[in-house]
Amino acid sequence: MGRKNDGQDGIWLSPNADRRRLRDAENARRNRAEITKALSHGQISRRDLVKMGLFTAGGTIVGIGGLSPFVRAQTIGSSSSFGGGSCSQIPTGLPPSPTFGVQPFTQPMPRFDVLVRNPNPFTFLNPSPTAQANTTQQPVDPALVGGRTGLTGPIEGRPPGAAWAHQGFAQFPPQVAVEITTKPVTTNNSYNPGVTSDLNSGINPATPIPPQFHPSFPVQNANRVWTFNGTFPPKLLQVRYGEPVLMRHHNGLTTNITNNGGFGRFTLTTHEHNAHHGAENDGFTGAYFWPNQFYDYHYPWVLAGFRSINTGATDPRAGAPDGNGGINKVPGDWRETMSTHWFHDHMFTFTDQNVYKCNAGMNNIYSSLDRGNEGLNDGVNLRLPSGTEKDYGNLDFDVNLMLSDKAWDQNGQLTMDTLQFDGFLGDQMTVNFAWKPFFNVYARRYRFRILNASVSRFFALALSDNSPFTQIANDGNLLPFTVPGLQQTDQLGIAERYDIVIDFSRYSAGQTVDLVNLQQMASGKLPGPILTVGQAVGGQSCDPAVGSFLRFKVLGPPPQQDQSLNTDNAPVALIPNPVLPTVVRQRSFVFDDRASQDQNDPITTYTGNGQWGIATENTGGTSRHRGGSALLADYGRISSQPGYGTCEEWTLQGGFGWDHPIHIHFEEGQIISRNGQAPSPAESGRKDVYRLRPSGTVVIRMQFRDWGGMYMEHCHNTMHEDNAMLLRWDLDSGTPFLSPLPTPISKPTGVTFQAPDEILPNA
Ligand SMILES: [Cu+2]
């Protein structure tokens, strides 16, 4: 272990803990909330906190002055035993979230709210979308510019000019417009679940949905929760290959930086995770935009390799539903077909807070292989559980699940301790922003697209009766072969997605079975022990987010026969891995703590006392633990410049007792080995998040092609990402790119550019 246990590790106070300790914890929470608030309002910097003596050199808060609720607490190590009867507990840093006497599994789980797709983007959107950022000027609210009046800024916050123009805008003109606005939360009066009420646990979509984690919990204040379109439940985007989308994202947050309920930042940048798109549409952490601005994201939805493979679009496996039972063939490699994505805020050093405020949605991608229609039998369609009514995109038996742990204060308002630099854990489980709901199912096969949208929590999932299920996808991608007969998932790290098929035909009407979290955590640094189902549902865990969190209630036989692919028994071939060209370069990245900063740009650099960083072979070869030096985030620093059109092998190294789920933007990778061993069947497909495991090393291969610009690599424990385990890598795809690419500097009056702060040697 690199750092001693200083009291920041998981302390889970029982709601029945001695009153003085609870009172101390509440006082400490208040004091810490004041600091969090000042940080989020930009009144103080993390560096100020160090000067004030509130942080240790290691970046953790010192146990003085009522700031740490743990000063007098007994600590529980991450590998501590569960049970022992002494710790029915609550999570790190906060008093227990009240549940107001409400029983779990008493509210229906809402299906996602399907975003409206509008035809004719060029006439639907006003102003019409443009290849380069629209720099039409508008007055800037003085609140955004220190009270100065009379200033103007662009209506679009995208960096201007050719280098940030939509790549391929003329070749792939948008055919669908989606308009979304991130707003303070309010009541949803236009819920579109995309399915009938019997498939949505009886929810009547015409009934307004207030922003509550449970109908008997308080309504969330507008400044505590910020969502896409300002409402619950989370939003679902449905797209298909060959149909470019223009997503116009409006920033509808207030211009008052302090109107955030104590956490979150009003500047936004949206990452479609892990789209194969130009970097101008990738939600680069420094390309954020301001209240009253919009940002046009152009999603061409092409198959990777489209410039060199199947360029004549002759292979029906490379295609998309055409709306009439046929296939619209597209160029590219059919083995690169993707299925389950999500999109979320990526604001520099505030991603954790903004995503935690519920600024996250999901994106289902439909293809000729994965059509969202289980009835169409054309020899290409894999007929995964979905439905048959529509040509594609049936959601009847294809269900998105967004898992996230939350915490709320004594008034039931969403809250967060942003000073938990090791990682923030909530003590309450939500699915689709609903606290411990139930979901009605018919006795047939269902596909669940399960996303871990937490800040720092890992999951391991099982059914409460230990029944088997089948994994069909990992991250965005269908596996080479289904993995049937699983009784629990692998660990599901932050931002990972597992698609699983559960066959409820073994149950009869009136029976229930729960989805259970087996993954105990006592620290945001890494997952602890994985419990058995018996232990997890038996209430033996110290971790209140362990146990049943979603109850399936079986309605009985389905109204129509299940026509989906039988994935219950033997492995079935889905999508083989793409064939990778020869590796031209190897790189290593070490994810470590005790990172340092060698730059001082006030905008592009993480200026605090950073906990986490990344070492490359160019920063001394290894991490500080190994005699090298990990660097804190600076989005003006170019750490790597892989060659356009090449394949590289990257070694991602963790260790020292932490687990980092590493996300590499833009390109899917294949795991070559994990600690020298071949990956498990469930990890043998393409990935975009790689859990390193404590002391783990993962070797992956990726090719870099089709689009260019500045992308990122970071830990997706967003607390680690924001403090400051993130780097920038650039891909130079030729004209119009400059090499090096200048760094965008976002201001309400417009984005300017500056030379990179640094290009690492041999990048
Ligand atoms: Cu991490």
XYZ file of N, CA and C in Angstrom, residues 197-303:
321
model
N -47.778 0.606 -21.406
C -47.668 0.633 -19.942
C -47.431 -0.740 -19.331
N -47.954 -1.819 -19.987
C -47.716 -3.149 -19.406
C -46.238 -3.504 -19.442
N -45.488 -2.845 -20.363
C -44.047 -3.077 -20.450
C -43.267 -2.056 -19.630
N -43.997 -1.227 -18.899
C -43.360 -0.194 -18.078
C -43.949 -0.206 -16.673
N -44.213 -1.414 -16.197
C -44.686 -1.630 -14.822
C -45.923 -0.801 -14.488
N -46.748 -0.575 -15.511
C -48.022 0.106 -15.284
C -47.939 1.610 -15.260
N -46.762 2.170 -15.496
C -46.641 3.635 -15.462
C -47.432 4.240 -16.618
N -48.272 5.206 -16.294
C -49.007 5.946 -17.317
C -48.161 7.140 -17.735
N -47.677 7.143 -18.986
C -46.755 8.217 -19.376
C -47.394 9.602 -19.371
N -48.722 9.643 -19.369
C -49.391 10.946 -19.356
C -49.379 11.578 -17.965
N -49.073 10.783 -16.950
C -49.015 11.330 -15.598
C -47.684 12.052 -15.402
N -47.725 13.326 -15.006
C -46.460 14.058 -14.820
C -45.544 13.349 -13.820
N -44.243 13.413 -14.080
C -43.252 12.759 -13.222
C -42.418 13.825 -12.526
N -42.645 14.012 -11.226
C -41.791 14.967 -10.508
C -40.404 14.358 -10.283
N -39.388 15.205 -10.079
C -38.041 14.681 -9.850
C -37.864 14.168 -8.430
N -38.171 12.893 -8.259
C -38.050 12.256 -6.949
C -37.373 10.902 -7.138
N -36.571 10.510 -6.172
C -35.963 9.178 -6.229
C -36.970 8.106 -5.809
N -38.049 8.547 -5.187
C -39.188 7.687 -4.861
C -40.379 8.628 -4.677
N -41.585 8.195 -5.073
C -42.736 9.092 -4.935
C -42.976 9.571 -3.503
N -42.458 8.823 -2.521
C -42.637 9.251 -1.126
C -41.413 9.966 -0.567
N -40.417 10.221 -1.420
C -39.267 11.027 -1.003
C -39.507 12.470 -1.454
N -38.777 13.426 -0.847
C -38.960 14.830 -1.253
C -38.621 15.054 -2.730
N -39.283 16.039 -3.309
C -38.959 16.474 -4.670
C -37.581 17.137 -4.640
N -36.748 16.833 -5.624
C -35.401 17.402 -5.669
C -35.457 18.890 -6.033
N -34.638 19.666 -5.317
C -34.506 21.076 -5.661
C -33.813 21.213 -7.018
N -34.201 22.284 -7.730
C -33.703 22.469 -9.095
C -32.185 22.600 -9.146
N -31.573 23.105 -8.079
C -30.120 23.295 -8.157
C -29.335 22.060 -7.721
N -30.028 21.048 -7.200
C -29.313 19.828 -6.776
C -29.141 18.838 -7.928
N -30.104 18.815 -8.808
C -30.104 17.815 -9.883
C -30.196 18.539 -11.223
N -29.241 18.229 -12.112
C -29.256 18.771 -13.470
C -29.310 17.596 -14.427
N -30.279 17.580 -15.303
C -30.404 16.446 -16.225
C -30.567 16.945 -17.655
N -30.404 16.008 -18.590
C -30.753 16.302 -19.972
C -32.264 16.546 -20.040
N -32.626 17.664 -20.585
C -33.998 18.155 -20.672
C -34.611 18.435 -19.310
N -33.812 18.415 -18.271
C -34.269 18.880 -16.962
C -35.293 17.998 -16.294
N -35.354 16.713 -16.680
C -36.379 15.858 -16.093
C -35.852 14.461 -15.799
N -36.602 13.753 -14.978
C -36.487 12.305 -14.797
C -37.479 11.669 -15.759
N -37.325 10.415 -16.138
C -36.157 9.546 -15.973
C -35.056 9.897 -16.978
N -33.932 9.143 -16.962
C -32.846 9.452 -17.895
C -33.273 9.286 -19.352
N -32.559 9.943 -20.237
C -32.923 10.003 -21.661
C -32.207 8.924 -22.469
N -32.933 8.418 -23.465
C -32.383 7.401 -24.373
C -32.379 7.945 -25.792
N -31.206 7.879 -26.418
C -31.071 8.232 -27.824
C -31.038 6.934 -28.619
N -31.822 6.854 -29.673
C -31.824 5.677 -30.542
C -31.312 6.090 -31.912
N -30.246 5.436 -32.363
C -29.641 5.786 -33.652
C -29.369 4.518 -34.437
N -29.087 4.685 -35.719
C -28.681 3.527 -36.527
C -27.533 3.940 -37.447
N -26.766 2.939 -37.822
C -25.646 3.208 -38.721
C -26.159 3.793 -40.026
N -25.338 4.646 -40.601
C -25.674 5.227 -41.883
C -26.685 6.354 -41.801
N -27.047 6.748 -40.611
C -28.019 7.832 -40.443
C -27.416 8.884 -39.509
N -26.683 9.844 -40.074
C -25.999 10.838 -39.243
C -26.981 11.677 -38.420
N -26.562 11.962 -37.202
C -27.397 12.699 -36.250
C -26.702 14.005 -35.892
N -27.473 15.056 -35.793
C -26.974 16.315 -35.259
C -27.639 16.506 -33.901
N -26.837 16.397 -32.850
C -27.390 16.623 -31.513
C -27.019 18.023 -31.060
N -28.022 18.885 -31.043
C -27.769 20.249 -30.566
C -28.007 20.271 -29.066
N -26.938 20.528 -28.341
C -27.003 20.515 -26.882
C -26.990 21.948 -26.375
N -28.090 22.337 -25.737
C -28.186 23.675 -25.146
C -27.765 23.621 -23.679
N -27.047 24.647 -23.263
C -26.748 24.795 -21.845
C -27.814 25.701 -21.240
N -28.750 25.090 -20.540
C -29.865 25.826 -19.937
C -29.691 26.041 -18.444
N -28.447 25.949 -17.978
C -28.203 26.167 -16.545
C -28.165 27.662 -16.250
N -28.321 27.982 -14.985
C -28.343 29.390 -14.606
C -26.944 29.993 -14.725
N -26.872 31.284 -14.961
C -25.573 31.952 -15.114
C -24.949 32.282 -13.758
N -25.634 31.951 -12.677
C -25.108 32.195 -11.339
C -24.331 30.959 -10.884
N -23.010 31.097 -10.832
C -22.161 29.935 -10.543
C -22.458 29.349 -9.165
N -23.033 30.141 -8.277
C -23.279 29.653 -6.922
C -24.617 28.923 -6.803
N -25.394 28.940 -7.875
C -26.729 28.313 -7.803
C -26.631 26.835 -8.181
N -25.848 26.083 -7.409
C -25.580 24.690 -7.762
C -25.852 23.722 -6.609
N -26.488 24.191 -5.556
C -26.747 23.289 -4.438
C -25.479 22.808 -3.762
N -24.360 23.468 -4.031
C -23.125 23.129 -3.344
C -22.178 22.245 -4.116
N -22.602 21.726 -5.273
C -21.690 20.912 -6.087
C -22.167 20.949 -7.523
N -21.200 20.784 -8.442
C -21.509 20.870 -9.869
C -21.040 22.195 -10.436
N -20.719 22.173 -11.746
C -20.243 23.372 -12.429
C -21.092 23.595 -13.673
N -21.433 24.865 -13.934
C -22.419 25.176 -14.979
C -21.888 25.122 -16.405
N -20.592 24.926 -16.574
C -20.065 24.738 -17.921
C -20.147 23.252 -18.275
N -20.413 22.939 -19.543
C -20.715 21.570 -19.961
C -19.920 21.181 -21.200
N -19.642 19.904 -21.314
C -19.124 19.329 -22.555
C -19.560 17.882 -22.551
N -20.153 17.413 -23.636
C -20.816 16.108 -23.599
C -20.057 15.081 -24.414
N -19.721 13.999 -23.728
C -18.984 12.890 -24.336
C -19.956 11.768 -24.689
N -19.993 11.404 -25.968
C -20.718 10.206 -26.377
C -19.717 9.068 -26.258
N -19.928 8.222 -25.279
C -18.967 7.208 -24.840
C -19.303 5.871 -25.511
N -18.651 5.312 -26.470
C -17.334 5.579 -26.983
C -17.430 5.726 -28.505
N -18.082 6.797 -28.938
C -18.392 6.947 -30.349
C -17.141 7.067 -31.212
N -17.277 6.581 -32.438
C -16.185 6.645 -33.417
C -16.405 7.891 -34.273
N -16.149 9.052 -33.672
C -16.460 10.330 -34.300
C -15.266 11.273 -34.194
N -15.290 12.316 -35.012
C -14.252 13.329 -34.933
C -14.198 13.949 -33.547
N -12.980 14.385 -33.172
C -12.773 14.867 -31.802
C -13.614 16.096 -31.478
N -14.026 16.849 -32.499
C -14.846 18.030 -32.227
C -16.215 17.632 -31.677
N -16.555 16.361 -31.797
C -17.840 15.856 -31.307
C -17.681 14.912 -30.122
N -16.484 14.911 -29.527
C -16.169 13.898 -28.520
C -16.338 14.395 -27.092
N -16.704 15.661 -26.926
C -16.826 16.172 -25.556
C -15.478 16.332 -24.882
N -14.516 16.886 -25.641
C -13.190 17.126 -25.058
C -13.335 17.959 -23.780
N -12.556 17.576 -22.775
C -12.761 18.153 -21.438
C -12.553 19.663 -21.400
N -11.736 20.190 -22.323
C -11.503 21.628 -22.334
C -12.396 22.385 -23.299
N -13.200 21.648 -24.075
C -14.076 22.286 -25.071
C -15.482 22.444 -24.483
N -15.525 23.110 -23.343
C -16.817 23.252 -22.654
C -17.515 24.539 -23.072
N -18.826 24.543 -22.898
C -19.614 25.708 -23.302
C -20.469 26.201 -22.143
N -20.992 27.399 -22.314
C -21.486 28.192 -21.189
C -23.009 28.311 -21.216
N -23.610 28.656 -20.073
C -25.054 28.913 -20.057
C -25.443 29.905 -21.163
N -26.547 29.643 -21.807
C -27.100 30.418 -22.936
C -26.438 30.088 -24.272
N -25.446 29.181 -24.262
C -24.856 28.742 -25.525
C -25.350 27.341 -25.871
N -25.145 26.959 -27.143
C -25.334 25.567 -27.528
C -24.038 25.037 -28.118
N -24.016 23.727 -28.315
C -22.874 23.062 -28.969
C -23.477 22.010 -29.881
N -23.140 22.061 -31.159
C -23.632 21.069 -32.112
C -22.692 19.866 -32.155
N -23.211 18.712 -31.787
C -22.443 17.466 -31.901
C -22.937 16.718 -33.142
N -22.012 16.462 -34.048
C -22.334 15.775 -35.300
C -21.874 14.325 -35.179
N -22.837 13.414 -35.180
C -22.542 11.988 -35.047
C -22.812 11.296 -36.383
N -21.770 11.022 -37.180
C -22.007 10.425 -38.505
C -22.510 8.986 -38.445
N -22.205 8.247 -37.364
C -22.573 6.833 -37.222
C -22.107 6.012 -38.417
N -20.783 5.974 -38.506
C -20.128 5.146 -39.518
C -19.473 3.957 -38.824
N -19.262 2.901 -39.562
C -18.501 1.765 -39.045
C -17.012 2.076 -39.151
